[in-house]
Amino acid sequence: MASASFVKPNVLSSPWIAQRSFTTHPSASSPPPPRVSFAIRAGAYSDELVKTAKSIASPGRGILAIDESNATCGKRLASIGLDNTEDNRQAYRQLLLTTPGLGDYISGAILFEETLYQSTKDGKTFVDCLRHANIVPGIKVDKGLSPLPGSNDESWCQGLDGLASRSAEYYKQGARFAKWRTVVSVPCGPSALAVKEAAWGLARYAAISQENGLVPIVEPEILLDGDHPIERTLEVAEKVWSEVFFYLAQNNVMFEGILLKPSMVTPGAEHKNRASPETVAEFTLTMLKRRVPPAVPGIMFLSGGQSEAEATLNLNAMNQSPNPWHVSFSYARALQNSVLRTWQGKPEKIEASQKALLVRAKANSLAQLGKYSAEGENEDAKKGMFVKGYTY
């Protein structure tokens, strides 16, 4: 958890502000003021981190998230009548990662640890499959959510213990970016403790990742659960992101070598009114412009239980005018749902399933460029995927 000793400075109590005048020049006999160093430590990987981040944040491309835990992948497989075995998980991920032409629309793929070390049935590693498609391999590094003592029935994210050594091994295996997801619940307050814990954990993870050559995706997900209006979501998102960037700076994280994975600013899933794509874009971009430095190269939005079409339409609306960052996607269910429905675990349907993946990937590629049209979208793509209290 966050240390209580890390508190925001009170500028009025600072001797440099409260006791010194910026217009007063020291006499010749006065000792020079102490030199203050503001080091940004990304170690020997600084140039590589920037290059990797820019590669992922390339025009018309986004991230395919297939980092579900084995248990959650099992739920996906169960929905089409397959058992949760390693062979079935491998077959499904092979279907996704060997899709011809995927690199035209996908710049990075987040993998679960099992997948990072797996190969195709004919022996080609998944890492090599991605590299040959010009897709950067990534890795989920957090260890999941656990109840946060002293909070309002909220969670904190585990995984900092041993993260440096695990990250070094993931880098050797070929991963070049990482992902750490923590969550904030609007109906639970959120409490100041939960917000601070989320921000501090993300900042420590980001610093450790950079020092081991991995571009960190910073993801404090504002859960869709609740019946609150969009204005309340904006208020919470601004609070969370201000804390996140405060602690990122405290931990000397290089902003040019990170990516963000925020939630879109929407009403709670149980609110009586849905927001139009234009409204979602307005509120989301307002939050980003108030909280995110332009040094950050990419904003890779999560879909958070929106329907496939809704996630694409909202992304498209955000790209109708220039942004300081690459505004794109890092979708899991919003890219995979059609694939699973098409595949049904049948070998003869692999080609059709891969085409379904390309349809969704291309749609979101066009949305990243602000050129998407929902004309011709099928009804299945419009079905919501929100699950209350969703975990993975």
Short mmCIF file of N, CA and C in Angstrom, two decimals, residues 1-2 41-42 49 56 63 67 110-111 137-144 156-168 170 175-182 196-221 241 244 247-254 257-261 300 330 392:
data_model
loop_
_atom_site.label_atom_id
_atom_site.label_comp_id
_atom_site.label_asym_id
_atom_site.label_seq_id
_atom_site.Cartn_x
_atom_site.Cartn_y
_atom_site.Cartn_z
N MET A 1 0.82 -1.19 0.00
CA MET A 1 0.00 0.00 0.00
C MET A 1 0.87 1.26 0.00
N ALA A 2 0.25 2.39 -0.29
CA ALA A 2 1.01 3.62 -0.35
C ALA A 2 1.53 4.01 1.02
N ARG A 41 14.58 8.82 -14.23
CA ARG A 41 15.37 7.61 -14.32
C ARG A 41 14.62 6.53 -15.09
N ALA A 42 15.04 6.29 -16.30
CA ALA A 42 14.55 5.14 -17.03
C ALA A 42 15.71 4.23 -17.37
N LEU A 49 12.60 2.78 -24.83
CA LEU A 49 11.24 2.98 -24.32
C LEU A 49 10.46 3.97 -25.17
N ILE A 56 3.93 1.67 -30.79
CA ILE A 56 2.58 1.24 -30.41
C ILE A 56 1.56 2.33 -30.72
N ILE A 63 -4.18 -1.58 -29.67
CA ILE A 63 -3.73 -2.76 -28.94
C ILE A 63 -4.84 -3.81 -28.85
N ASP A 67 -4.98 -10.66 -22.41
CA ASP A 67 -4.24 -10.95 -21.19
C ASP A 67 -5.13 -11.49 -20.08
N ILE A 110 -1.28 -7.46 -25.70
CA ILE A 110 -1.00 -7.75 -24.30
C ILE A 110 -1.28 -9.23 -24.05
N LEU A 111 -0.29 -9.94 -23.55
CA LEU A 111 -0.40 -11.38 -23.34
C LEU A 111 -0.46 -11.71 -21.85
N PRO A 137 5.05 -7.30 -28.66
CA PRO A 137 4.52 -8.17 -27.60
C PRO A 137 4.53 -7.44 -26.25
N GLY A 138 3.44 -7.60 -25.51
CA GLY A 138 3.33 -7.02 -24.17
C GLY A 138 2.93 -8.07 -23.17
N ILE A 139 2.95 -7.73 -21.89
CA ILE A 139 2.70 -8.71 -20.83
C ILE A 139 1.95 -8.08 -19.66
N LYS A 140 0.94 -8.77 -19.17
CA LYS A 140 0.24 -8.38 -17.95
C LYS A 140 1.11 -8.76 -16.76
N VAL A 141 1.41 -7.80 -15.88
CA VAL A 141 2.34 -8.09 -14.78
C VAL A 141 1.70 -8.01 -13.40
N ASP A 142 0.50 -7.46 -13.28
CA ASP A 142 -0.10 -7.40 -11.94
C ASP A 142 -0.61 -8.77 -11.54
N LYS A 143 -0.85 -8.94 -10.25
CA LYS A 143 -1.30 -10.22 -9.70
C LYS A 143 -2.75 -10.18 -9.25
N GLY A 144 -3.49 -9.20 -9.75
CA GLY A 144 -4.92 -9.17 -9.47
C GLY A 144 -5.30 -8.32 -8.28
N TRP A 156 -7.32 -3.20 -3.87
CA TRP A 156 -6.02 -2.72 -4.28
C TRP A 156 -5.37 -3.80 -5.13
N CYS A 157 -4.39 -3.41 -5.92
CA CYS A 157 -3.79 -4.34 -6.88
C CYS A 157 -2.46 -4.86 -6.34
N GLN A 158 -2.27 -6.16 -6.42
CA GLN A 158 -1.05 -6.80 -5.92
C GLN A 158 -0.07 -7.06 -7.06
N GLY A 159 1.20 -7.28 -6.70
CA GLY A 159 2.16 -7.68 -7.70
C GLY A 159 3.50 -6.97 -7.68
N LEU A 160 3.69 -6.02 -6.77
CA LEU A 160 4.97 -5.30 -6.73
C LEU A 160 6.11 -6.19 -6.23
N ASP A 161 5.80 -7.11 -5.32
CA ASP A 161 6.85 -8.02 -4.84
C ASP A 161 7.38 -8.87 -5.99
N GLY A 162 8.68 -8.80 -6.20
CA GLY A 162 9.30 -9.59 -7.25
C GLY A 162 9.09 -9.06 -8.66
N LEU A 163 8.49 -7.87 -8.79
CA LEU A 163 8.18 -7.36 -10.12
C LEU A 163 9.44 -7.08 -10.94
N ALA A 164 10.48 -6.57 -10.32
CA ALA A 164 11.70 -6.25 -11.07
C ALA A 164 12.29 -7.50 -11.72
N SER A 165 12.40 -8.58 -10.95
CA SER A 165 12.98 -9.79 -11.52
C SER A 165 12.07 -10.41 -12.57
N ARG A 166 10.75 -10.39 -12.34
CA ARG A 166 9.82 -10.91 -13.34
C ARG A 166 9.89 -10.09 -14.62
N SER A 167 9.97 -8.76 -14.48
CA SER A 167 10.03 -7.89 -15.65
C SER A 167 11.28 -8.15 -16.47
N ALA A 168 12.39 -8.37 -15.79
CA ALA A 168 13.63 -8.67 -16.50
C ALA A 168 13.51 -9.96 -17.30
N TYR A 170 10.64 -11.24 -18.44
CA TYR A 170 9.71 -11.00 -19.53
C TYR A 170 10.41 -10.29 -20.69
N ALA A 175 9.02 -9.58 -24.45
CA ALA A 175 8.04 -8.52 -24.15
C ALA A 175 8.73 -7.16 -24.15
N ARG A 176 8.00 -6.14 -24.64
CA ARG A 176 8.57 -4.80 -24.66
C ARG A 176 7.66 -3.76 -24.03
N PHE A 177 6.49 -4.19 -23.58
CA PHE A 177 5.66 -3.29 -22.78
C PHE A 177 4.88 -4.12 -21.77
N ALA A 178 4.36 -3.44 -20.76
CA ALA A 178 3.69 -4.13 -19.65
C ALA A 178 2.36 -3.46 -19.36
N LYS A 179 1.54 -4.19 -18.63
CA LYS A 179 0.24 -3.65 -18.24
C LYS A 179 -0.06 -3.99 -16.78
N TRP A 180 -0.59 -2.99 -16.08
CA TRP A 180 -0.98 -3.15 -14.67
C TRP A 180 -2.34 -2.49 -14.51
N ARG A 181 -3.34 -3.27 -14.14
CA ARG A 181 -4.70 -2.75 -14.02
C ARG A 181 -5.10 -2.70 -12.55
N THR A 182 -5.52 -1.52 -12.15
CA THR A 182 -6.19 -1.39 -10.86
C THR A 182 -7.52 -0.71 -11.11
N LYS A 196 -5.46 6.91 -3.52
CA LYS A 196 -4.02 7.04 -3.29
C LYS A 196 -3.31 5.72 -3.50
N GLU A 197 -3.90 4.64 -3.03
CA GLU A 197 -3.29 3.32 -3.20
C GLU A 197 -3.18 2.96 -4.68
N ALA A 198 -4.24 3.24 -5.44
CA ALA A 198 -4.21 2.95 -6.88
C ALA A 198 -3.10 3.74 -7.56
N ALA A 199 -3.02 5.03 -7.24
CA ALA A 199 -2.04 5.90 -7.89
C ALA A 199 -0.61 5.51 -7.52
N TRP A 200 -0.39 5.23 -6.24
CA TRP A 200 0.96 4.87 -5.79
C TRP A 200 1.40 3.53 -6.40
N GLY A 201 0.51 2.54 -6.40
CA GLY A 201 0.87 1.25 -6.97
C GLY A 201 1.20 1.35 -8.45
N LEU A 202 0.42 2.12 -9.19
CA LEU A 202 0.69 2.32 -10.62
C LEU A 202 2.04 2.99 -10.83
N ALA A 203 2.36 3.97 -9.99
CA ALA A 203 3.62 4.70 -10.15
C ALA A 203 4.83 3.81 -9.85
N ARG A 204 4.74 3.00 -8.80
CA ARG A 204 5.85 2.10 -8.50
C ARG A 204 6.03 1.07 -9.62
N TYR A 205 4.93 0.51 -10.08
CA TYR A 205 4.99 -0.44 -11.19
C TYR A 205 5.63 0.21 -12.43
N ALA A 206 5.22 1.45 -12.74
CA ALA A 206 5.73 2.12 -13.93
C ALA A 206 7.23 2.34 -13.84
N ALA A 207 7.71 2.77 -12.68
CA ALA A 207 9.14 3.00 -12.50
C ALA A 207 9.93 1.70 -12.63
N ILE A 208 9.43 0.63 -12.02
CA ILE A 208 10.11 -0.67 -12.10
C ILE A 208 10.12 -1.19 -13.53
N SER A 209 9.01 -1.03 -14.23
CA SER A 209 8.93 -1.49 -15.63
C SER A 209 9.95 -0.77 -16.49
N GLN A 210 10.02 0.54 -16.39
CA GLN A 210 10.95 1.30 -17.22
C GLN A 210 12.40 0.91 -16.94
N GLU A 211 12.72 0.68 -15.70
CA GLU A 211 14.10 0.31 -15.37
C GLU A 211 14.47 -1.08 -15.90
N ASN A 212 13.46 -1.84 -16.33
CA ASN A 212 13.72 -3.16 -16.90
C ASN A 212 13.35 -3.25 -18.38
N GLY A 213 13.21 -2.10 -19.03
CA GLY A 213 13.04 -2.07 -20.47
C GLY A 213 11.63 -2.21 -20.99
N LEU A 214 10.63 -2.20 -20.11
CA LEU A 214 9.24 -2.36 -20.52
C LEU A 214 8.50 -1.03 -20.45
N VAL A 215 7.82 -0.65 -21.53
CA VAL A 215 6.96 0.53 -21.51
C VAL A 215 5.73 0.20 -20.66
N PRO A 216 5.48 0.93 -19.58
CA PRO A 216 4.33 0.62 -18.74
C PRO A 216 3.04 1.22 -19.28
N ILE A 217 2.01 0.39 -19.40
CA ILE A 217 0.66 0.91 -19.61
C ILE A 217 0.07 1.20 -18.24
N VAL A 218 -0.33 2.42 -18.03
CA VAL A 218 -0.86 2.86 -16.74
C VAL A 218 -2.38 2.83 -16.83
N GLU A 219 -3.01 1.97 -16.02
CA GLU A 219 -4.45 1.73 -16.15
C GLU A 219 -5.18 1.77 -14.80
N PRO A 220 -5.65 2.95 -14.40
CA PRO A 220 -6.59 2.98 -13.28
C PRO A 220 -8.02 3.00 -13.84
N GLU A 221 -8.66 1.86 -13.88
CA GLU A 221 -9.98 1.78 -14.52
C GLU A 221 -11.06 2.33 -13.59
N TRP A 241 -6.72 10.77 -11.92
CA TRP A 241 -5.59 11.04 -12.79
C TRP A 241 -4.65 12.10 -12.24
N VAL A 244 -2.53 10.07 -9.94
CA VAL A 244 -1.64 9.19 -10.70
C VAL A 244 -0.42 9.96 -11.21
N TYR A 247 2.11 10.98 -8.45
CA TYR A 247 3.00 9.92 -7.99
C TYR A 247 3.92 9.40 -9.09
N LEU A 248 3.49 9.46 -10.35
CA LEU A 248 4.41 9.14 -11.44
C LEU A 248 5.62 10.08 -11.41
N ALA A 249 5.36 11.36 -11.20
CA ALA A 249 6.45 12.32 -11.12
C ALA A 249 7.31 12.05 -9.89
N GLN A 250 6.69 11.74 -8.77
CA GLN A 250 7.44 11.45 -7.54
C GLN A 250 8.39 10.26 -7.74
N ASN A 251 8.00 9.35 -8.60
CA ASN A 251 8.81 8.15 -8.84
C ASN A 251 9.72 8.27 -10.06
N ASN A 252 9.87 9.50 -10.56
CA ASN A 252 10.80 9.78 -11.66
C ASN A 252 10.51 8.97 -12.92
N VAL A 253 9.23 8.76 -13.19
CA VAL A 253 8.83 8.04 -14.39
C VAL A 253 8.94 8.98 -15.60
N MET A 254 9.51 8.47 -16.68
CA MET A 254 9.66 9.25 -17.90
C MET A 254 8.35 9.20 -18.68
N GLY A 257 7.90 7.68 -22.16
CA GLY A 257 8.03 6.23 -22.26
C GLY A 257 6.93 5.48 -21.57
N ILE A 258 5.72 6.06 -21.49
CA ILE A 258 4.57 5.35 -20.93
C ILE A 258 3.41 5.44 -21.91
N LEU A 259 2.41 4.62 -21.68
CA LEU A 259 1.13 4.70 -22.37
C LEU A 259 0.04 4.67 -21.31
N LEU A 260 -1.08 5.29 -21.59
CA LEU A 260 -2.20 5.27 -20.64
C LEU A 260 -3.32 4.38 -21.18
N LYS A 261 -4.05 3.78 -20.25
CA LYS A 261 -5.22 2.99 -20.63
C LYS A 261 -6.39 3.43 -19.74
N MET A 300 -4.60 4.80 -24.87
CA MET A 300 -5.15 3.57 -25.45
C MET A 300 -6.37 3.15 -24.61
N SER A 330 -7.29 -0.09 -26.68
CA SER A 330 -6.69 -1.31 -26.14
C SER A 330 -7.86 -2.16 -25.68
N TYR A 392 -11.20 -10.14 -13.87
CA TYR A 392 -10.58 -11.01 -14.88
C TYR A 392 -9.17 -11.37 -14.49
#
